[in-house]
PDB file of C-alpha atoms in Angstrom:
ATOM      1  CA  UNK A   1     -36.870   7.123 135.763  1.00  0.00           C
ATOM      2  CA  UNK A   2     -35.994   7.957 139.359  1.00  0.00           C
ATOM      3  CA  UNK A   3     -36.674  11.644 140.030  1.00  0.00           C
ATOM      4  CA  UNK A   4     -35.744  11.669 143.731  1.00  0.00           C
ATOM      5  CA  UNK A   5     -34.266  15.166 143.688  1.00  0.00           C
ATOM      6  CA  UNK A   6     -31.456  14.214 141.321  1.00  0.00           C
ATOM      7  CA  UNK A   7     -28.951  16.571 139.750  1.00  0.00           C
ATOM      8  CA  UNK A   8     -29.968  17.435 136.194  1.00  0.00           C
ATOM      9  CA  UNK A   9     -27.674  18.928 133.581  1.00  0.00           C
ATOM     10  CA  UNK A  10     -28.965  20.868 130.604  1.00  0.00           C
ATOM     11  CA  UNK A  11     -27.473  20.801 127.112  1.00  0.00           C
ATOM     12  CA  UNK A  12     -28.148  22.573 123.851  1.00  0.00           C
ATOM     13  CA  UNK A  13     -29.847  20.145 121.501  1.00  0.00           C
ATOM     14  CA  UNK A  14     -28.251  21.608 118.347  1.00  0.00           C
ATOM     15  CA  UNK A  15     -24.609  21.603 119.561  1.00  0.00           C
ATOM     16  CA  UNK A  16     -24.531  19.246 122.544  1.00  0.00           C
ATOM     17  CA  UNK A  17     -22.904  22.007 124.598  1.00  0.00           C
ATOM     18  CA  UNK A  18     -23.513  21.373 128.287  1.00  0.00           C
ATOM     19  CA  UNK A  19     -24.576  24.397 130.301  1.00  0.00           C
ATOM     20  CA  UNK A  20     -22.344  25.101 133.285  1.00  0.00           C
ATOM     21  CA  UNK A  21     -25.003  24.774 135.979  1.00  0.00           C
ATOM     22  CA  UNK A  22     -27.049  21.867 137.272  1.00  0.00           C
ATOM     23  CA  UNK A  23     -30.343  21.708 139.157  1.00  0.00           C
ATOM     24  CA  UNK A  24     -31.676  19.269 141.719  1.00  0.00           C
ATOM     25  CA  UNK A  25     -35.243  18.617 140.681  1.00  0.00           C
ATOM     26  CA  UNK A  26     -37.836  16.273 142.205  1.00  0.00           C
ATOM     27  CA  UNK A  27     -40.014  15.205 139.265  1.00  0.00           C
ATOM     28  CA  UNK A  28     -40.514  15.157 135.483  1.00  0.00           C
ATOM     29  CA  UNK A  29     -42.820  18.180 135.501  1.00  0.00           C
ATOM     30  CA  UNK A  30     -40.262  20.278 137.376  1.00  0.00           C
ATOM     31  CA  UNK A  31     -37.501  19.129 135.015  1.00  0.00           C
ATOM     32  CA  UNK A  32     -39.625  20.091 131.987  1.00  0.00           C
ATOM     33  CA  UNK A  33     -40.568  23.447 133.525  1.00  0.00           C
ATOM     34  CA  UNK A  34     -36.912  24.312 134.235  1.00  0.00           C
ATOM     35  CA  UNK A  35     -35.363  23.107 130.990  1.00  0.00           C
ATOM     36  CA  UNK A  36     -34.329  26.146 128.918  1.00  0.00           C
ATOM     37  CA  UNK A  37     -35.706  26.507 125.376  1.00  0.00           C
ATOM     38  CA  UNK A  38     -33.900  24.425 122.728  1.00  0.00           C
ATOM     39  CA  UNK A  39     -32.249  22.378 125.465  1.00  0.00           C
ATOM     40  CA  UNK A  40     -32.461  18.845 126.764  1.00  0.00           C
ATOM     41  CA  UNK A  41     -31.930  17.540 130.287  1.00  0.00           C
ATOM     42  CA  UNK A  42     -29.868  14.543 131.429  1.00  0.00           C
ATOM     43  CA  UNK A  43     -28.900  12.949 134.711  1.00  0.00           C
ATOM     44  CA  UNK A  44     -25.171  12.416 134.225  1.00  0.00           C
ATOM     45  CA  UNK A  45     -21.913  13.473 135.781  1.00  0.00           C
ATOM     46  CA  UNK A  46     -20.593  15.815 133.115  1.00  0.00           C
ATOM     47  CA  UNK A  47     -17.512  17.972 132.806  1.00  0.00           C
ATOM     48  CA  UNK A  48     -19.077  20.815 130.860  1.00  0.00           C
ATOM     49  CA  UNK A  49     -15.663  22.087 129.763  1.00  0.00           C
ATOM     50  CA  UNK A  50     -14.530  18.875 128.053  1.00  0.00           C
ATOM     51  CA  UNK A  51     -17.645  16.860 127.287  1.00  0.00           C
ATOM     52  CA  UNK A  52     -20.739  17.226 125.135  1.00  0.00           C
ATOM     53  CA  UNK A  53     -24.023  15.401 124.778  1.00  0.00           C
ATOM     54  CA  UNK A  54     -24.654  13.741 121.449  1.00  0.00           C
ATOM     55  CA  UNK A  55     -28.067  12.405 120.481  1.00  0.00           C
ATOM     56  CA  UNK A  56     -27.809   8.961 118.867  1.00  0.00           C
ATOM     57  CA  UNK A  57     -30.689   6.752 117.752  1.00  0.00           C
ATOM     58  CA  UNK A  58     -31.364   3.627 119.776  1.00  0.00           C
ATOM     59  CA  UNK A  59     -32.682   0.340 118.347  1.00  0.00           C
ATOM     60  CA  UNK A  60     -36.179   1.803 118.222  1.00  0.00           C
ATOM     61  CA  UNK A  61     -35.266   5.055 116.469  1.00  0.00           C
ATOM     62  CA  UNK A  62     -35.464   7.191 119.615  1.00  0.00           C
ATOM     63  CA  UNK A  63     -32.786   9.840 120.160  1.00  0.00           C
ATOM     64  CA  UNK A  64     -30.772   8.883 123.233  1.00  0.00           C
ATOM     65  CA  UNK A  65     -28.325  11.337 124.844  1.00  0.00           C
ATOM     66  CA  UNK A  66     -24.781   9.958 124.978  1.00  0.00           C
ATOM     67  CA  UNK A  67     -21.804  11.666 126.593  1.00  0.00           C
ATOM     68  CA  UNK A  68     -18.825  12.281 124.269  1.00  0.00           C
ATOM     69  CA  UNK A  69     -15.432  13.872 124.842  1.00  0.00           C
ATOM     70  CA  UNK A  70     -14.987  17.336 123.415  1.00  0.00           C
ATOM     71  CA  UNK A  71     -11.978  19.571 122.887  1.00  0.00           C
ATOM     72  CA  UNK A  72     -13.070  23.216 122.871  1.00  0.00           C
ATOM     73  CA  UNK A  73     -11.254  25.736 120.693  1.00  0.00           C
ATOM     74  CA  UNK A  74      -8.031  27.039 122.185  1.00  0.00           C
ATOM     75  CA  UNK A  75      -8.071  30.484 123.778  1.00  0.00           C
ATOM     76  CA  UNK A  76      -6.400  33.179 121.706  1.00  0.00           C
ATOM     77  CA  UNK A  77      -2.619  33.387 121.923  1.00  0.00           C
ATOM     78  CA  UNK A  78      -1.065  36.672 122.960  1.00  0.00           C
ATOM     79  CA  UNK A  79       2.414  38.088 123.461  1.00  0.00           C
ATOM     80  CA  UNK A  80       2.820  36.301 126.792  1.00  0.00           C
ATOM     81  CA  UNK A  81       1.244  32.893 126.244  1.00  0.00           C
ATOM     82  CA  UNK A  82       0.186  30.234 123.826  1.00  0.00           C
ATOM     83  CA  UNK A  83      -2.053  27.280 124.642  1.00  0.00           C
ATOM     84  CA  UNK A  84      -1.455  23.528 124.590  1.00  0.00           C
ATOM     85  CA  UNK A  85      -4.082  20.820 125.051  1.00  0.00           C
ATOM     86  CA  UNK A  86      -3.323  18.640 128.091  1.00  0.00           C
ATOM     87  CA  UNK A  87      -5.140  15.385 127.375  1.00  0.00           C
ATOM     88  CA  UNK A  88      -4.727  14.055 130.922  1.00  0.00           C
ATOM     89  CA  UNK A  89      -6.745  16.903 132.430  1.00  0.00           C
ATOM     90  CA  UNK A  90      -8.732  17.667 129.265  1.00  0.00           C
ATOM     91  CA  UNK A  91      -8.011  21.382 129.456  1.00  0.00           C
ATOM     92  CA  UNK A  92      -6.067  23.995 127.569  1.00  0.00           C
ATOM     93  CA  UNK A  93      -3.002  25.005 129.586  1.00  0.00           C
ATOM     94  CA  UNK A  94      -1.038  28.196 129.241  1.00  0.00           C
ATOM     95  CA  UNK A  95       2.490  27.956 127.865  1.00  0.00           C
ATOM     96  CA  UNK A  96       4.640  31.074 128.206  1.00  0.00           C
ATOM     97  CA  UNK A  97       6.092  32.500 125.010  1.00  0.00           C
ATOM     98  CA  UNK A  98       9.814  33.039 124.591  1.00  0.00           C
ATOM     99  CA  UNK A  99       9.213  36.779 124.957  1.00  0.00           C
ATOM    100  CA  UNK A 100       7.510  36.209 128.322  1.00  0.00           C
ATOM    101  CA  UNK A 101      10.324  33.915 129.472  1.00  0.00           C
ATOM    102  CA  UNK A 102      12.883  36.527 128.409  1.00  0.00           C
ATOM    103  CA  UNK A 103      11.059  39.274 130.320  1.00  0.00           C
ATOM    104  CA  UNK A 104      10.938  37.055 133.410  1.00  0.00           C
ATOM    105  CA  UNK A 105      14.652  36.302 133.100  1.00  0.00           C
ATOM    106  CA  UNK A 106      15.377  40.032 132.682  1.00  0.00           C
ATOM    107  CA  UNK A 107      13.646  41.021 135.936  1.00  0.00           C
ATOM    108  CA  UNK A 108      16.554  40.210 138.300  1.00  0.00           C
ATOM    109  CA  UNK A 109      19.030  41.814 135.890  1.00  0.00           C
ATOM    110  CA  UNK A 110      16.957  45.002 135.763  1.00  0.00           C
ATOM    111  CA  UNK A 111      16.741  44.969 139.569  1.00  0.00           C
ATOM    112  CA  UNK A 112      20.537  44.684 139.798  1.00  0.00           C
ATOM    113  CA  UNK A 113      20.935  47.562 137.355  1.00  0.00           C
ATOM    114  CA  UNK A 114      18.618  49.692 139.495  1.00  0.00           C
ATOM    115  CA  UNK A 115      20.668  48.860 142.606  1.00  0.00           C
ATOM    116  CA  UNK A 116      23.859  49.834 140.813  1.00  0.00           C
ATOM    117  CA  UNK A 117      22.281  53.105 139.665  1.00  0.00           C
ATOM    118  CA  UNK A 118      21.523  53.894 143.308  1.00  0.00           C
ATOM    119  CA  UNK A 119      25.159  53.175 144.219  1.00  0.00           C
ATOM    120  CA  UNK A 120      26.370  55.644 141.572  1.00  0.00           C
ATOM    121  CA  UNK A 121      24.983  58.688 143.365  1.00  0.00           C
ATOM    122  CA  UNK A 122      27.679  59.163 146.006  1.00  0.00           C
ATOM    123  CA  UNK A 123      30.827  58.631 143.903  1.00  0.00           C
ATOM    124  CA  UNK A 124      29.335  60.619 140.997  1.00  0.00           C
ATOM    125  CA  UNK A 125      28.529  63.454 143.400  1.00  0.00           C
ATOM    126  CA  UNK A 126      32.053  63.430 144.820  1.00  0.00           C
ATOM    127  CA  UNK A 127      33.600  63.540 141.342  1.00  0.00           C
ATOM    128  CA  UNK A 128      31.200  66.277 140.169  1.00  0.00           C
ATOM    129  CA  UNK A 129      31.817  68.399 143.263  1.00  0.00           C
ATOM    130  CA  UNK A 130      35.591  68.108 142.917  1.00  0.00           C
ATOM    131  CA  UNK A 131      35.467  69.049 139.239  1.00  0.00           C
ATOM    132  CA  UNK A 132      33.135  71.990 139.969  1.00  0.00           C
ATOM    133  CA  UNK A 133      35.632  73.279 142.518  1.00  0.00           C
ATOM    134  CA  UNK A 134      38.517  72.865 140.082  1.00  0.00           C
ATOM    135  CA  UNK A 135      39.999  70.023 142.096  1.00  0.00           C
ATOM    136  CA  UNK A 136      41.140  66.578 141.061  1.00  0.00           C
ATOM    137  CA  UNK A 137      38.387  63.993 141.595  1.00  0.00           C
ATOM    138  CA  UNK A 138      39.015  61.644 144.522  1.00  0.00           C
ATOM    139  CA  UNK A 139      40.708  58.463 143.266  1.00  0.00           C
ATOM    140  CA  UNK A 140      38.444  56.244 145.389  1.00  0.00           C
ATOM    141  CA  UNK A 141      35.317  57.819 143.872  1.00  0.00           C
ATOM    142  CA  UNK A 142      36.671  57.435 140.321  1.00  0.00           C
ATOM    143  CA  UNK A 143      37.588  53.802 141.001  1.00  0.00           C
ATOM    144  CA  UNK A 144      34.140  53.123 142.458  1.00  0.00           C
ATOM    145  CA  UNK A 145      32.465  54.696 139.393  1.00  0.00           C
ATOM    146  CA  UNK A 146      34.579  52.543 137.080  1.00  0.00           C
ATOM    147  CA  UNK A 147      33.735  49.371 139.037  1.00  0.00           C
ATOM    148  CA  UNK A 148      30.010  50.133 139.024  1.00  0.00           C
ATOM    149  CA  UNK A 149      30.017  50.993 135.325  1.00  0.00           C
ATOM    150  CA  UNK A 150      31.895  47.753 134.539  1.00  0.00           C
ATOM    151  CA  UNK A 151      29.268  45.766 136.481  1.00  0.00           C
ATOM    152  CA  UNK A 152      26.499  47.595 134.639  1.00  0.00           C
ATOM    153  CA  UNK A 153      28.117  46.884 131.263  1.00  0.00           C
ATOM    154  CA  UNK A 154      28.281  43.154 132.062  1.00  0.00           C
ATOM    155  CA  UNK A 155      24.621  43.165 133.125  1.00  0.00           C
ATOM    156  CA  UNK A 156      23.620  45.029 129.963  1.00  0.00           C
ATOM    157  CA  UNK A 157      25.344  42.318 127.902  1.00  0.00           C
ATOM    158  CA  UNK A 158      23.294  39.678 129.732  1.00  0.00           C
ATOM    159  CA  UNK A 159      20.170  41.722 129.088  1.00  0.00           C
ATOM    160  CA  UNK A 160      21.002  42.123 125.395  1.00  0.00           C
ATOM    161  CA  UNK A 161      21.392  38.339 125.085  1.00  0.00           C
ATOM    162  CA  UNK A 162      17.774  37.953 126.251  1.00  0.00           C
ATOM    163  CA  UNK A 163      16.293  40.261 123.635  1.00  0.00           C
ATOM    164  CA  UNK A 164      16.335  39.083 120.020  1.00  0.00           C
TER     165      UNK A 164
END
């Protein structure tokens, strides 16, 4: 075997799991000295996240390391994402849940509602001041309040449609 400072990958003999790091080692003694306990060493290009090493007997009964594809368990789902296996890249990819999509869709609506709340201050103040002084509220302020509240009601309907 050619030991000219090649990249070596280590794997757990019992599971075939490939460790995430590799080492460039010059000779068999150095490989043996650096191989972790209960592990084997191979010179292969390995994607440690989607491949494993399997020991299979050769024609002479010797265990030979062979690279096999492996699909790790999916990460745990949560309120924001589930996971789907993408065979082309051999990885689990995040898929947003409907709740996460609804929250994302609600963000601009909530921002618009906040803007409208800020626009309420002046006409509400004018109406409140007039009423406190026993005067009729200014028609323009009342109209503006009605317009803003109508816009807010429409936005709240959109928001309600997003929440089951």
